[in-house]
N, CA, C and O of each residue as an XYZ file, in Angstrom:
448
protein
N      25.425     -9.810     -4.326
C      24.416     -9.684     -2.696
C      23.871    -11.544     -3.143
O      23.612    -12.220     -2.147
N      23.730    -12.227     -4.443
C      23.301    -13.313     -4.733
C      23.308    -13.897     -3.342
O      22.242    -14.467     -3.107
N      23.825    -13.920     -2.745
C      24.351    -14.858     -1.662
C      23.105    -14.604     -0.778
O      22.989    -15.423      0.134
N      22.421    -13.921     -0.828
C      21.742    -12.851      0.810
C      20.482    -13.789     -0.178
O      20.576    -14.861      0.418
N      19.262    -14.069     -1.422
C      18.799    -14.218     -2.023
C      18.349    -15.435     -1.166
O      17.627    -15.060     -0.242
N      18.505    -16.456     -1.185
C      18.113    -18.108     -0.328
C      17.243    -17.532      1.109
O      16.127    -17.582      1.626
N      19.029    -16.792      1.389
C      17.977    -16.252      3.563
C      17.485    -15.241      3.153
O      16.885    -14.889      4.168
N      17.219    -14.280      2.213
C      15.785    -13.525      3.071
C      14.444    -13.970      1.940
O      13.261    -13.639      2.030
N      15.120    -14.839      0.869
C      14.191    -15.678      0.825
C      13.006    -16.676      1.585
O      11.836    -16.873      1.255
N      13.962    -17.330      2.970
C      13.449    -18.875      3.455
C      12.852    -16.813      4.472
O      12.236    -17.080      5.503
N      12.921    -15.991      4.364
C      12.379    -15.318      5.548
C      10.828    -14.796      5.326
O       9.882    -14.839      6.112
N      10.917    -14.181      3.699
C       9.432    -13.953      3.555
C       8.278    -14.806      3.521
O       7.069    -14.708      3.731
N       9.233    -15.811      3.127
C       8.120    -17.395      3.206
C       7.152    -17.462      4.691
O       6.297    -18.319      4.913
N       7.489    -16.456      5.514
C       6.867    -16.672      7.130
C       6.801    -15.572      7.081
O       6.959    -15.032      8.175
N       6.575    -14.736      6.021
C       4.815    -13.431      5.844
C       3.992    -13.835      4.966
O       3.915    -13.894      3.739
N       3.401    -14.097      5.853
C       1.983    -13.605      4.929
C       1.106    -12.707      4.238
O       0.537    -11.814      4.866
N       0.955    -12.844      3.112
C       0.860    -11.591      2.669
C      -0.685    -11.611      2.143
O      -1.604    -12.423      2.255
N      -0.488     -9.857      1.283
C      -2.668    -10.036      0.868
C      -2.576     -9.361      0.086
O      -2.223     -8.252      0.486
N      -2.772     -9.459     -1.325
C      -3.219     -8.691     -2.599
C      -2.976     -7.293     -2.102
O      -2.710     -7.111     -0.914
N      -3.066     -6.181     -3.057
C      -3.259     -5.162     -2.842
C      -3.937     -3.759     -3.505
O      -4.038     -3.602     -4.721
N      -4.234     -3.100     -2.839
C      -4.975     -1.693     -3.690
C      -4.682     -1.109     -4.737
O      -5.263     -0.917     -5.806
N      -3.343     -0.744     -4.159
C      -2.937     -0.004     -4.172
C      -1.563     -1.160     -5.286
O      -1.235     -2.260     -4.843
N      -1.075     -0.722     -6.411
C      -0.156     -0.524     -7.056
C       1.290     -1.361     -6.678
O       2.047     -0.516     -7.157
N       1.875     -2.033     -6.349
C       2.745     -1.228     -6.252
C       4.790     -1.297     -7.747
O       5.391     -2.314     -8.094
N       5.078     -0.009     -8.078
C       6.805     -0.573     -8.725
C       7.029     -0.907     -8.522
O       7.149     -0.830     -7.299
N       7.931     -2.697     -9.636
C       8.905     -2.820     -9.317
C       9.536     -2.351     -9.497
O       9.173     -1.583    -10.388
N      10.707     -2.152     -9.189
C      11.516     -1.932     -9.894
C      12.455     -2.261    -10.624
O      13.149     -1.462    -11.253
N      12.632     -3.964    -10.619
C      13.193     -4.672    -10.939
C      12.499     -4.979    -12.692
O      13.248     -5.276    -13.622
N      11.969     -4.928    -12.749
C      10.827     -4.575    -13.563
C      10.317     -3.581    -15.362
O      10.317     -3.530    -16.592
N       9.764     -2.670    -13.260
C       8.815     -2.111    -14.087
C       7.344     -1.868    -14.022
O       6.563     -0.957    -14.300
N       7.287     -3.620    -13.315
C       5.635     -4.033    -13.751
C       5.164     -4.092    -11.892
O       5.695     -4.510    -10.863
N       3.292     -3.097    -12.436
C       2.967     -2.733    -11.390
C       2.104     -4.063    -11.198
O       1.402     -4.487    -12.115
N       2.183     -4.641    -10.077
C       2.040     -4.909     -9.502
C       1.096     -5.314     -8.281
O       1.588     -4.699     -7.334
N      -0.147     -6.124     -7.750
C      -0.907     -5.928     -6.799
C      -0.814     -7.456     -5.664
O      -1.065     -7.493     -4.460
N      -0.297     -8.765     -6.714
C      -1.006     -9.644     -5.860
C       0.733     -9.278     -5.051
O       1.864     -8.969     -5.426
N      -0.135     -9.614     -3.524
C       1.168    -10.199     -1.701
C       2.570    -10.834     -2.412
O       3.687    -10.343     -2.574
N       1.896    -12.380     -2.820
C       3.241    -12.877     -2.813
C       4.522    -12.370     -4.232
O       5.742    -12.205     -4.241
N       3.160    -12.241     -5.535
C       4.366    -12.069     -6.400
C       4.898    -10.442     -6.417
O       4.977     -9.802     -7.466
N       5.279     -9.835     -4.958
C       5.288     -8.842     -4.385
C       6.463     -8.915     -3.515
O       7.586     -8.485     -3.775
N       5.925     -9.735     -2.048
C       7.334    -10.437     -1.377
C       8.375    -10.848     -2.825
O       8.964     -9.959     -3.440
N       8.445    -11.964     -3.119
C       9.188    -12.635     -4.378
C       9.663    -11.546     -5.328
O      10.838    -11.901     -5.422
N       9.565    -10.463     -6.100
C       9.805     -9.707     -6.332
C      10.968     -8.842     -5.217
O      12.162     -9.095     -5.380
N      10.706     -8.196     -4.505
C      11.940     -7.487     -3.387
C      12.517     -8.884     -2.880
O      13.436     -8.678     -2.088
N      12.413     -9.451     -2.965
C      13.700    -10.890     -2.244
C      14.684    -10.902     -4.231
O      15.836    -10.491     -4.377
N      13.648    -11.568     -5.623
C      14.413    -11.034     -6.260
C      15.693    -10.134     -6.434
O      16.807    -10.393     -6.890
N      14.977     -8.636     -5.751
C      16.071     -7.524     -6.466
C      16.530     -7.235     -5.661
O      16.590     -6.042     -5.361
N      16.894     -7.883     -5.167
C      18.601     -7.814     -4.392
C      19.740     -7.889     -4.932
O      20.788     -7.266     -4.767
N      19.202     -9.321     -6.081
C      20.713    -10.030     -6.526
C      20.374     -9.320     -8.538
O      20.916     -9.813     -9.527
N      19.252     -7.984     -8.564
C      18.605     -7.358    -10.193
C      19.154     -5.958    -10.218
O      19.507     -5.235     -9.286
N      19.136     -5.751    -11.545
C      19.408     -3.435    -10.808
C      18.490     -3.565    -11.228
O      17.746     -4.373    -11.784
N      18.625     -2.274    -10.776
C      17.277     -1.427    -10.801
C      16.953     -0.834    -12.106
O      17.840     -0.351    -12.810
N      15.672     -0.852    -12.468
C      15.786     -0.982    -14.279
C      14.530      0.478    -14.063
O      13.304      0.405    -14.151
N      15.313      1.605    -13.791
C      14.603      2.673    -13.192
C      13.537      3.308    -13.847
O      12.496      3.829    -13.447
N      14.439      3.010    -15.806
C      14.003      2.804    -16.688
C      12.840      2.441    -17.285
O      11.918      2.731    -18.047
N      13.229      1.844    -16.725
C      11.677      0.806    -17.717
C      10.678      1.680    -16.090
O       9.716      2.422    -16.289
N      11.093      1.418    -14.933
C      10.179      2.257    -14.314
C       8.876      3.338    -14.507
O       7.706      3.414    -14.131
N       9.865      4.152    -15.365
C       9.779      6.264    -15.707
C       9.054      6.141    -17.483
O       8.635      6.967    -18.293
N       9.240      4.388    -17.459
C       8.211      4.503    -19.002
C       7.004      4.022    -17.717
O       5.936      4.513    -17.353
N       7.574      3.166    -17.413
C       5.830      2.900    -16.807
C       4.670      4.172    -15.715
O       3.446      4.284    -15.647
N       5.290      4.579    -15.342
C       4.893      6.274    -14.737
C       4.263      6.876    -16.003
O       3.090      6.516    -16.105
N       4.497      7.338    -16.576
C       4.036      7.502    -18.058
C       3.427      6.663    -18.729
O       2.523      7.211    -19.361
N       3.492      5.475    -18.917
C       1.611      5.200    -19.765
C       0.898      5.008    -18.799
O      -0.238      4.601    -19.042
N       1.323      5.243    -17.262
C      -0.322      5.128    -16.321
C      -0.306      6.742    -16.401
O      -1.028      7.316    -15.585
N       0.238      7.314    -17.053
C      -0.100      8.909    -17.234
C       0.148      9.730    -15.733
O      -0.221     10.772    -15.190
N       0.730      8.942    -15.540
C       1.014     10.194    -13.132
C       1.582     11.926    -13.885
O       1.690     12.602    -14.908
N       1.736     11.876    -12.776
C       1.771     13.446    -12.974
C       2.654     14.218    -12.253
O       3.217     15.295    -12.449
N       2.631     13.123    -11.069
C       3.220     14.491    -10.463
C       4.003     12.306     -9.186
O       3.033     11.581     -8.963
N       5.082     11.839     -8.765
C       5.568     11.295     -7.804
C       6.839     12.311     -6.769
O       7.722     13.011     -7.263
N       6.483     12.037     -4.723
C       6.798     12.430     -4.178
C       7.366     11.072     -3.812
O       6.858      9.951     -3.789
N       9.445     11.850     -3.335
C       9.953     10.776     -2.845
C      10.792     10.891     -1.277
O      11.688     11.609     -0.835
N      10.183     10.068     -0.885
C      10.990      9.704      0.202
C      11.571      9.361      0.613
O      11.329      8.250      1.084
N      12.967      9.998      0.852
C      14.019     10.229      2.003
C      14.856     11.167      1.127
O      14.983     11.288     -0.092
N      15.491     11.918      2.417
C      15.995     12.815      2.666
C      17.212     13.411      1.728
O      17.548     14.573      1.957
N      18.174     12.387      0.259
C      18.864     13.153     -0.529
C      18.511     13.819     -1.788
O      19.074     14.684     -2.459
N      17.324     13.111     -1.926
C      16.276     13.886     -2.850
C      17.081     12.905     -4.263
O      17.011     13.204     -5.456
N      17.425     12.342     -3.980
C      18.325     11.353     -6.176
C      17.202     11.747     -6.987
O      17.010     12.558     -7.893
N      16.264     10.564     -6.105
C      14.815     10.330     -7.464
C      14.697     11.706     -7.848
O      15.532     12.049     -8.684
N      13.749     12.750     -7.402
C      12.871     13.741     -8.396
C      14.739     13.915     -8.732
O      15.060     14.233     -7.587
N      15.973     13.909     -9.459
C      16.815     14.800    -10.171
C      16.412     13.401    -11.211
O      15.899     13.279    -12.324
N      16.760     12.797    -10.541
C      16.646     11.432    -12.026
C      15.039     11.630    -13.039
O      14.819     11.477    -14.240
N      14.086     12.059    -11.793
C      12.922     12.187    -12.842
C      12.416     13.223    -13.355
O      11.540     13.332    -14.213
N      13.271     14.335    -12.537
C      13.391     16.094    -13.629
C      13.895     15.646    -15.316
O      13.350     15.868    -16.397
N      14.592     15.255    -15.120
C      15.617     13.732    -16.317
C      15.092     13.534    -17.162
O      15.065     14.108    -18.251
N      14.541     12.602    -16.752
C      13.814     11.203    -16.974
C      12.233     11.359    -18.743
O      11.947     11.175    -19.926
N      11.818     11.887    -17.237
C      10.055     12.430    -17.376
C      10.142     13.801    -17.161
O      10.229     14.041    -15.957
N      10.154     15.073    -18.062
C       9.684     16.591    -17.476
C       9.095     16.738    -17.186
O       9.036     17.791    -16.552
N       7.588     15.648    -17.296
C       6.269     15.904    -17.993
C       5.831     15.575    -16.904
O       4.709     15.983    -16.606
N       6.768     14.511    -15.710
C       5.881     14.222    -14.232
C       6.954     14.630    -12.897
O       8.020     14.252    -12.412
N       5.470     16.066    -12.593
C       5.384     17.023    -11.385
C       6.707     15.861    -10.126
O       6.618     14.677     -9.804
N       7.906     17.057     -9.712
C       8.125     15.601     -8.070
C       8.036     16.491     -7.399
O       7.822     17.666     -7.695
N       8.237     15.883     -6.150
C       8.338     16.987     -4.245
C       9.031     15.402     -4.413
O       8.609     14.288     -4.724
N      10.742     16.182     -3.894
C      10.879     15.206     -2.237
C      10.883     15.959     -0.666
O      11.384     17.023     -0.305
N      10.147     14.986      0.043
C       9.891     14.810      1.414
C      11.091     14.100      2.251
O      11.436     12.996      2.673
N      11.398     15.122      2.224
C      12.718     15.267      3.398
C      13.132     16.083      4.853
O      14.198     16.577      5.219
N      11.732     15.986      5.535
C      11.892     16.151      7.031
C      10.560     16.659      7.276
O      10.133     17.609      6.620
N       9.821     16.050      8.245
C       8.802     16.542      8.707
C       7.316     17.487      8.427
O       6.103     17.277      8.444
N       8.519     18.972      8.090
C       8.658     19.710      8.358
C       7.647     20.363      6.919
O       6.845     21.265      6.675
N       8.454     19.009      6.127
C       7.171     19.130      4.754
C       6.317     18.338      4.624
O       6.825     17.488      3.893
N       5.812     18.184      4.740
C       3.979     17.533      5.035
C       3.169     17.745      5.010
O       2.372     17.045      4.384
N       2.801     18.815      5.642
C       1.930     19.821      5.129
C       2.100     19.877      3.247
O       1.289     19.301      2.523
N       3.129     20.562      2.779
C       3.088     20.597      1.335
C       3.241     19.564      0.681
O       3.080     19.878     -0.499
N       3.501     18.306      0.783
C       3.103     16.561      0.471
C       1.872     16.700      0.479
O       1.213     16.271     -0.468
N       1.397     17.203      1.331
C       0.198     16.933      0.698
C      -1.075     17.215     -0.115
O      -1.882     16.524     -0.739
N      -0.860     18.976      0.248
C      -1.012     20.104     -1.128
C       0.070     19.131     -2.701
O       0.011     19.290     -3.920
N       0.723     18.412     -2.034
C       1.059     18.166     -3.764
C       0.063     16.740     -4.378
O      -0.127     16.459     -5.561
N      -0.344     16.166     -3.429
C      -0.595     14.937     -3.387
C      -2.237     15.247     -3.838
O      -2.810     14.449     -4.580
N      -2.856     16.340     -3.381
C      -4.159     16.940     -3.652
C      -4.296     17.649     -4.508
O      -5.426     18.132     -4.574
N      -3.208     18.126     -5.674
C      -3.501     18.853     -6.577
C      -2.852     17.630     -7.484
O      -2.559     18.324     -8.458
N      -2.591     16.827     -7.706
C      -2.506     15.367     -8.642
C      -3.565     14.082     -8.214
O      -3.542     12.864     -8.039
N      -4.521     15.265     -8.174
C      -6.014     13.713     -8.128
C      -6.062     12.962     -6.266
O      -7.252     12.686     -6.114
N      -5.473     12.663     -5.245
C      -5.118     12.064     -4.652
C      -6.234     11.929     -3.982
O      -7.386     12.053     -4.400
N      -5.566     11.464     -2.093
C      -6.752     11.046     -1.311
C      -6.617     12.378     -0.798
O      -7.406     12.797      0.049
């Protein structure tokens, strides 16, 4: 995937970015990133880097996260988090039918 990095970097350089009020968890190194330029740079570099799920889990635990929602049909990440961080409750949002339950889940974990 290394060959995809530079073409993606070229495309990303044309995107106007701003800082994010809500941090983005980088799966490259588990860091929480707010700066828009850094977010784009990490996305580009992630193409040729291993996913550091272990560091992401450490960050979630250190931040005191109590719940996570996976927005993908397979539910794979929910299974991983149950094994890696059993203290964090998880919810797999698999279809639009799950939206109301997801809203309740977010509300139960101090979300908006």
